[in-house]
XYZ file of C-alpha atoms in Angstrom:
437
model
C 64.075 107.085 89.746
C 63.148 110.510 90.611
C 60.583 109.343 93.104
C 63.029 106.997 94.852
C 65.485 109.937 94.741
C 63.029 112.653 96.127
C 61.925 110.084 99.203
C 65.664 109.738 99.984
C 66.351 113.466 100.117
C 62.789 113.747 102.082
C 63.678 111.230 104.642
C 67.454 112.652 105.174
C 65.821 116.250 105.552
C 63.664 114.479 108.255
C 66.159 112.701 109.875
C 68.709 115.221 110.061
C 65.669 117.668 111.481
C 64.646 115.873 114.167
C 68.145 114.559 115.480
C 68.792 118.333 115.653
C 66.012 118.978 117.617
C 66.871 116.059 120.020
C 70.548 117.585 120.427
C 69.051 121.052 121.132
C 66.247 119.929 123.555
C 68.117 117.065 125.330
C 71.079 116.576 127.044
C 71.842 113.252 124.837
C 75.582 112.661 124.103
C 76.513 114.406 120.823
C 78.172 111.240 119.926
C 75.287 109.322 119.992
C 73.284 111.672 117.652
C 75.765 111.557 115.108
C 75.874 107.909 115.247
C 72.027 107.670 115.035
C 72.298 109.572 111.953
C 74.938 107.345 110.754
C 73.041 103.934 111.255
C 69.704 105.666 109.598
C 71.764 106.858 106.589
C 73.481 103.326 106.157
C 70.326 101.262 106.963
C 68.773 103.344 104.008
C 71.170 103.201 101.383
C 70.635 99.202 101.921
C 67.316 99.758 99.888
C 69.125 101.342 97.175
C 69.596 97.824 95.201
C 65.918 97.337 95.318
C 64.749 100.606 94.807
C 66.982 101.746 91.658
C 67.702 99.577 88.727
C 70.172 102.162 87.299
C 73.391 103.434 88.756
C 73.068 107.072 87.721
C 70.155 108.094 90.222
C 72.533 107.020 93.192
C 75.484 108.666 91.641
C 73.557 111.860 91.366
C 72.100 111.483 95.089
C 75.611 110.980 96.485
C 76.773 114.319 94.723
C 73.672 116.285 95.591
C 73.995 115.015 99.040
C 77.614 115.758 99.319
C 77.140 119.015 98.353
C 74.135 119.965 100.762
C 75.910 118.299 103.575
C 79.279 120.307 102.794
C 76.883 123.874 103.222
C 76.067 122.892 106.763
C 77.301 125.644 109.018
C 77.566 128.161 105.816
C 73.724 128.659 105.189
C 71.801 129.720 108.171
C 69.002 127.649 106.793
C 71.142 124.425 107.578
C 73.141 125.676 110.500
C 71.149 123.499 113.042
C 72.376 120.632 111.397
C 75.871 121.073 112.354
C 75.714 119.572 115.637
C 74.470 116.512 114.013
C 77.268 116.171 111.708
C 80.351 117.402 113.164
C 82.047 116.656 116.461
C 82.727 119.372 118.341
C 86.365 120.893 117.965
C 87.403 118.518 115.160
C 87.605 118.972 111.446
C 85.807 116.316 109.655
C 84.892 115.658 105.975
C 82.737 112.672 107.008
C 79.415 114.029 105.975
C 80.939 114.441 102.437
C 82.761 111.027 102.097
C 79.868 109.090 103.481
C 77.355 109.898 100.574
C 80.495 109.747 98.131
C 81.541 106.622 99.224
C 78.051 105.126 98.953
C 77.765 106.477 95.343
C 81.091 104.887 94.222
C 80.204 101.717 95.957
C 76.857 101.207 94.287
C 78.274 102.190 90.635
C 81.040 99.400 91.074
C 78.970 96.953 92.689
C 75.870 97.647 90.270
C 73.962 94.352 89.868
C 75.172 92.577 92.876
C 73.514 93.722 96.091
C 75.615 91.281 97.840
C 78.707 93.261 97.126
C 77.191 96.588 98.049
C 75.423 95.463 100.946
C 78.593 93.802 102.792
C 80.713 96.992 103.071
C 77.419 99.229 103.883
C 77.013 96.778 107.104
C 80.297 97.076 108.039
C 80.365 101.073 107.599
C 77.107 101.268 109.192
C 77.193 98.892 112.396
C 80.809 98.314 112.854
C 81.767 101.869 112.649
C 79.112 103.077 114.947
C 79.358 100.435 117.401
C 83.156 100.706 117.412
C 82.902 104.555 118.102
C 80.192 103.924 121.089
C 82.372 100.998 122.713
C 85.537 103.287 122.193
C 83.581 106.373 124.058
C 82.156 103.902 126.983
C 85.019 101.412 127.887
C 87.911 102.703 125.647
C 91.014 102.834 128.212
C 93.706 101.732 126.044
C 94.342 104.446 123.639
C 96.572 104.769 120.282
C 97.227 108.141 118.721
C 96.002 108.937 115.200
C 96.666 111.945 113.180
C 93.647 114.183 114.642
C 93.302 112.675 118.193
C 93.031 109.055 119.628
C 91.165 106.043 119.323
C 91.080 102.988 122.012
C 91.786 99.206 121.235
C 88.536 98.405 122.906
C 86.867 100.202 119.975
C 89.051 98.491 117.329
C 88.137 95.155 118.538
C 84.734 95.804 118.632
C 85.041 97.164 114.849
C 86.554 93.760 114.003
C 84.109 91.647 115.678
C 80.936 93.524 113.669
C 82.961 93.339 110.627
C 83.489 89.932 110.918
C 79.834 89.185 111.653
C 78.744 91.517 108.794
C 80.535 89.580 106.424
C 80.000 86.009 107.623
C 76.117 86.292 108.191
C 75.334 87.569 104.583
C 77.767 85.095 103.155
C 76.114 82.228 105.040
C 72.608 83.216 104.239
C 73.034 84.305 100.386
C 75.935 82.314 98.987
C 76.676 78.462 99.011
C 80.282 78.772 99.591
C 81.855 76.276 101.868
C 82.043 77.300 105.812
C 85.745 77.181 106.151
C 86.105 79.675 103.272
C 83.192 82.022 104.642
C 85.114 81.882 107.688
C 88.451 82.572 106.408
C 87.132 85.333 104.061
C 85.246 87.077 106.989
C 88.223 87.075 109.604
C 90.427 88.493 106.880
C 87.649 91.046 105.960
C 87.380 91.751 110.127
C 90.983 92.340 110.103
C 91.393 94.518 107.080
C 88.226 96.575 107.964
C 89.554 97.323 111.038
C 93.068 98.432 109.803
C 91.056 100.659 107.315
C 88.994 102.471 110.130
C 92.162 102.621 112.449
C 94.328 104.841 109.921
C 91.286 107.076 108.586
C 91.329 110.546 109.876
C 89.071 113.602 109.551
C 86.125 111.193 108.175
C 87.908 109.617 105.460
C 86.818 106.470 106.958
C 83.447 106.835 105.410
C 85.002 106.584 101.916
C 88.146 103.994 103.134
C 85.682 101.375 104.982
C 83.449 100.895 102.117
C 85.749 100.710 99.009
C 88.073 98.674 101.256
C 85.788 96.217 101.989
C 84.851 95.925 98.520
C 88.334 95.261 97.445
C 88.699 92.660 99.698
C 85.637 90.538 98.704
C 86.541 91.488 94.993
C 89.983 90.022 95.384
C 89.467 87.291 98.034
C 86.243 85.444 97.099
C 87.780 84.211 94.022
C 90.720 82.386 96.099
C 90.610 78.725 97.182
C 90.075 78.006 100.977
C 93.847 76.987 101.081
C 95.055 80.433 99.398
C 92.586 81.939 101.830
C 94.098 80.116 105.025
C 97.763 81.215 104.104
C 96.589 84.921 103.468
C 95.112 84.735 106.899
C 98.013 83.484 108.695
C 100.331 85.855 106.801
C 97.966 88.665 107.612
C 97.628 87.724 111.518
C 101.715 87.053 111.635
C 102.295 90.715 110.005
C 99.765 92.424 112.570
C 100.789 90.607 115.403
C 104.722 91.663 114.591
C 104.334 95.277 113.817
C 102.060 95.580 117.034
C 104.753 93.836 118.740
C 107.457 95.848 117.392
C 105.699 99.407 117.931
C 108.080 100.229 120.941
C 111.149 99.989 118.761
C 109.686 102.573 116.267
C 108.995 106.210 116.298
C 105.224 105.692 114.952
C 102.090 106.449 116.530
C 99.152 103.560 116.686
C 97.355 104.178 113.634
C 100.799 104.412 111.569
C 101.830 100.927 112.763
C 98.443 99.510 111.773
C 99.244 101.703 108.264
C 102.431 99.587 107.930
C 100.665 96.058 108.705
C 98.073 96.951 106.002
C 100.671 98.152 103.604
C 102.984 94.958 104.185
C 99.613 92.700 103.891
C 99.106 94.541 100.324
C 102.904 94.285 99.426
C 102.490 90.215 99.910
C 99.438 89.907 98.144
C 100.195 91.783 95.216
C 104.124 91.124 95.016
C 104.595 88.086 96.916
C 107.473 87.583 99.849
C 110.101 89.027 97.723
C 108.138 92.595 97.595
C 107.375 92.090 101.211
C 111.149 92.085 102.416
C 111.811 95.561 101.444
C 109.017 97.512 103.317
C 109.588 94.920 106.517
C 113.372 95.404 106.324
C 112.892 99.346 106.619
C 109.995 98.956 109.294
C 112.341 96.978 111.258
C 115.790 98.878 110.998
C 114.732 102.373 110.174
C 115.206 104.012 113.605
C 118.859 102.701 113.710
C 119.233 105.106 110.841
C 118.467 108.216 112.759
C 120.718 110.481 114.845
C 121.162 109.116 118.266
C 119.461 111.681 120.130
C 116.256 110.865 118.101
C 116.272 107.413 118.734
C 114.544 107.181 121.998
C 111.300 109.410 120.778
C 108.040 107.461 120.583
C 104.596 108.241 119.119
C 106.195 111.085 116.979
C 105.668 110.086 113.152
C 102.025 109.599 112.073
C 100.546 108.126 109.159
C 101.946 110.975 106.635
C 105.194 109.202 107.355
C 103.647 105.549 106.503
C 102.086 107.309 103.386
C 105.186 109.006 102.498
C 107.147 105.673 102.264
C 104.577 103.548 101.024
C 103.778 105.883 98.402
C 106.493 105.039 96.326
C 106.218 101.402 96.948
C 102.327 101.549 95.914
C 103.459 102.936 92.448
C 105.961 99.993 91.469
C 103.721 97.487 93.003
C 100.553 98.457 90.829
C 102.730 99.139 87.996
C 104.536 95.967 88.221
C 101.061 93.857 88.570
C 99.517 95.481 85.860
C 102.523 94.927 83.298
C 103.136 91.637 84.912
C 107.088 92.899 84.746
C 108.946 91.341 88.149
C 112.037 93.558 87.092
C 110.250 96.446 88.443
C 110.977 95.272 92.322
C 114.539 97.215 91.417
C 113.187 100.566 91.147
C 110.857 99.396 94.248
C 114.089 98.803 96.250
C 115.692 102.105 95.219
C 112.701 103.947 96.350
C 112.765 102.347 100.055
C 116.716 102.617 100.058
C 116.141 106.541 99.376
C 113.672 106.853 101.939
C 115.935 105.345 104.580
C 118.942 107.406 103.531
C 116.964 110.554 103.820
C 115.915 109.592 107.150
C 119.645 109.548 108.222
C 120.167 113.064 107.039
C 116.731 114.593 107.467
C 117.511 116.469 110.614
C 120.620 118.338 109.026
C 119.596 121.984 107.491
C 121.064 122.872 104.231
C 123.708 125.491 104.995
C 126.060 124.389 101.909
C 128.320 121.208 101.164
C 131.328 120.642 103.429
C 133.406 117.511 104.293
C 131.361 116.788 107.516
C 128.041 116.908 105.710
C 129.471 114.747 102.809
C 130.375 112.376 105.192
C 126.984 111.963 106.843
C 125.239 112.092 103.255
C 127.487 109.379 101.804
C 127.320 107.448 105.107
C 123.589 107.361 104.734
C 123.755 106.442 101.202
C 125.788 103.272 101.722
C 124.400 102.135 105.073
C 120.920 102.020 103.393
C 122.401 100.368 100.121
C 123.619 97.542 102.185
C 120.484 97.533 104.207
C 118.077 97.167 101.030
C 120.428 95.649 98.279
C 121.520 92.431 100.423
C 117.592 91.039 100.485
C 117.452 92.454 96.668
C 120.244 90.267 95.621
C 118.871 87.362 97.670
C 115.227 87.693 96.454
C 116.353 88.513 92.864
C 118.941 85.948 92.250
C 122.746 85.971 92.128
C 122.859 86.605 88.186
C 125.288 88.952 87.006
C 122.770 91.418 85.858
C 121.143 91.748 89.614
C 125.058 92.092 90.771
C 125.946 94.690 88.252
C 122.245 96.774 89.382
C 122.962 96.328 93.010
C 126.848 97.750 92.322
C 125.491 100.585 90.757
C 122.424 101.484 93.032
C 124.296 103.819 95.386
C 124.599 106.576 92.736
C 120.748 106.303 92.064
C 120.411 106.685 95.796
C 122.942 109.595 96.497
C 121.514 111.945 93.620
C 117.782 112.583 95.179
C 119.451 112.300 98.727
C 121.839 115.239 97.993
C 118.724 116.890 96.358
C 116.615 116.494 99.325
C 119.369 117.692 101.812
C 119.908 120.907 99.358
C 116.216 121.749 99.683
C 116.309 121.280 103.469
C 115.377 124.371 105.062
C 112.764 123.639 107.488
C 113.894 120.467 109.643
C 110.536 119.805 111.603
C 110.967 116.032 111.289
C 107.115 115.613 111.254
C 105.799 117.920 108.942
C 103.420 116.950 106.051
C 105.736 118.870 103.969
C 108.787 117.217 104.912
C 107.064 113.576 104.282
C 105.817 115.157 100.970
C 108.884 116.216 99.825
C 110.526 112.781 101.014
C 108.197 110.872 98.980
C 109.033 113.129 95.611
C 112.719 112.206 96.065
C 112.118 108.676 96.588
C 109.844 108.691 93.245
C 113.234 110.126 91.701
C 115.562 107.705 92.768
C 113.156 104.842 91.788
C 112.512 106.342 87.995
C 116.362 106.922 87.814
C 116.524 103.220 88.293
C 114.573 102.580 85.273
C 117.540 103.532 82.895
C 119.544 100.428 83.986
C 116.815 98.200 83.998
C 115.973 99.149 80.305
C 119.238 98.902 79.086
C 119.612 95.379 80.609
């Protein structure tokens, strides 16, 4: 293993040195240089299942490579490598995420070259081709956290992610052709969403681990189940894109909504999908009138804030097989919706007008979310009682959010983190009546 590790580090050093020399001596576009390194590193890692018969050498390699590449620009000896790794004027952690993503993926898939190779192929080829297509042909832009991506680039990513899954499954498995096709289409769409929502180089981590998760969870399904999931995914993606002009979200945030909605469906079913979709469709009408016309304002930070609490209860319910956790799950989305209504108000004490706004937001969010809750949970006495006491558990976190609202920047990261924290508070308060009932 030490010979293999040394060989990989030597090849990486040679590639970095050659490409940095070409960058200095030619007028080659910087993105071409960066993607050439990306492809070289990806193709080199495809040999790992055949070079290493243990997982630890790749884990060590990934950590050592990440540490070395993180020093670029800080150590004079490595200064020339900076132009190969980083885009001008943009903060990126891709040079760290790439080796770490490969190391984690190899550890998770050790002993299964196919599960390792497909995510690496997608990361290597689809990501590089999408960047180059977007650079050359990208006319239809959508905003992300740290810039813009193109629809053309995303479609190119989808195409190569589909082919990067389809061809290996055809060549190296005996799966039925229709099952391979459905799996590859789902992979292409989901991998495109992982790439579309990521920023600052975190796609180098999200794409391989996300692709592995798709393989792990979808290859065990029947052809019929895959066809249903593909249909649901296509409907969710089409709907969220068509509804985008009725929201305040950026392009990548819209893709994030589609990804979370599909995850909610696959883990919890249609009942757990109803809550986030309800918020997505109607939240804009909870905003003050002067904010209802804004567009492309709220980024992936907003989606992460709203989805984070939902993810907590989805995982908890799935792992414990406890469907009653849909109550705190619904409370979390109701709290988010109520907070959206009062987020523009700076905390200046309590008076009748402010209390009216806070109570109004609480009751409107309660009606919006707990009508679907009663429908999906059934008209039992326990369900009705839980719904009737829900406003109390929504109101307390909303008041707490208001009292801490000194900065009313509507899209600041601090605001979204705070909103997520108070939504978590609402959902955990909801565990009390669930436990008693």
